[in-house]
Amino acid sequence: MNRGLPTEETRRGSSGRTEFVLQLPSDLRMIEAAVSYLVGRCRAHAFRGSRLSLNFRVGVTEALANAVLYGSREDPAKYVRVEVCIDSSRVEVCVRDPGPGFDPDAVPDPTLPENRQRPGGRGLFLIRQLMDEVEFSERGNAIRLVLLREAPTRRMVPR
């Protein structure tokens, strides 16, 4: 059940891969239901644990909040498009808004002492820390997030 979220075409391939698209109204109140729906779809592909309940949930919530707040400026006439592809090893989510976009490299690092009191940048920081891959469209109005079902092995760099 998608709790009233408008869902477009859903395709499930023979490999078990599922693709679908959500069109969400530019309304912050829709985010929790949308993320819960996406988490449920991931669980259907055997995603479990903190990577799903923390990394995915927070990363996608931040991406949707940014799209609603900054991309479509909470204009109820506008929509945020969410393209999803899930298979047994990864989930890929692309959040696209109708806004003019931005330069993600121009967002200040919120962990630097000179930026700690400044608003903004924390959502992008969280997304980058919690997701396994993050890319922005050239225009800066779409973000692609990838979460692998299993955490990638990180190599220790000797000093």
Tab-separated table of N, CA, C and O in Angstrom, residues 17 25 61 111 120 125 128:
chain	number	residue	atom	x	y	z
A	17	ARG	N	14.822	-6.979	-10.276
A	17	ARG	CA	15.005	-5.536	-10.205
A	17	ARG	C	13.651	-4.844	-10.364
A	17	ARG	O	12.866	-5.206	-11.226
A	25	PRO	N	3.772	15.923	-4.283
A	25	PRO	CA	3.488	17.357	-4.199
A	25	PRO	C	4.566	18.043	-3.371
A	25	PRO	O	5.159	17.435	-2.482
A	61	THR	N	15.306	11.410	3.264
A	61	THR	CA	14.538	12.492	3.886
A	61	THR	C	15.199	13.838	3.617
A	61	THR	O	14.520	14.816	3.252
A	111	THR	N	31.149	21.333	9.041
A	111	THR	CA	31.993	20.855	10.144
A	111	THR	C	33.189	21.780	10.410
A	111	THR	O	33.842	21.625	11.433
A	120	GLY	N	22.474	25.935	7.115
A	120	GLY	CA	22.628	25.306	5.813
A	120	GLY	C	23.845	24.399	5.716
A	120	GLY	O	24.816	24.541	6.448
A	125	PHE	N	25.714	17.365	3.994
A	125	PHE	CA	26.767	16.662	4.733
A	125	PHE	C	26.274	15.281	5.161
A	125	PHE	O	26.967	14.269	4.975
A	128	ARG	N	25.961	12.879	2.191
A	128	ARG	CA	27.274	12.396	1.736
A	128	ARG	C	27.888	11.387	2.711
A	128	ARG	O	28.600	10.478	2.309
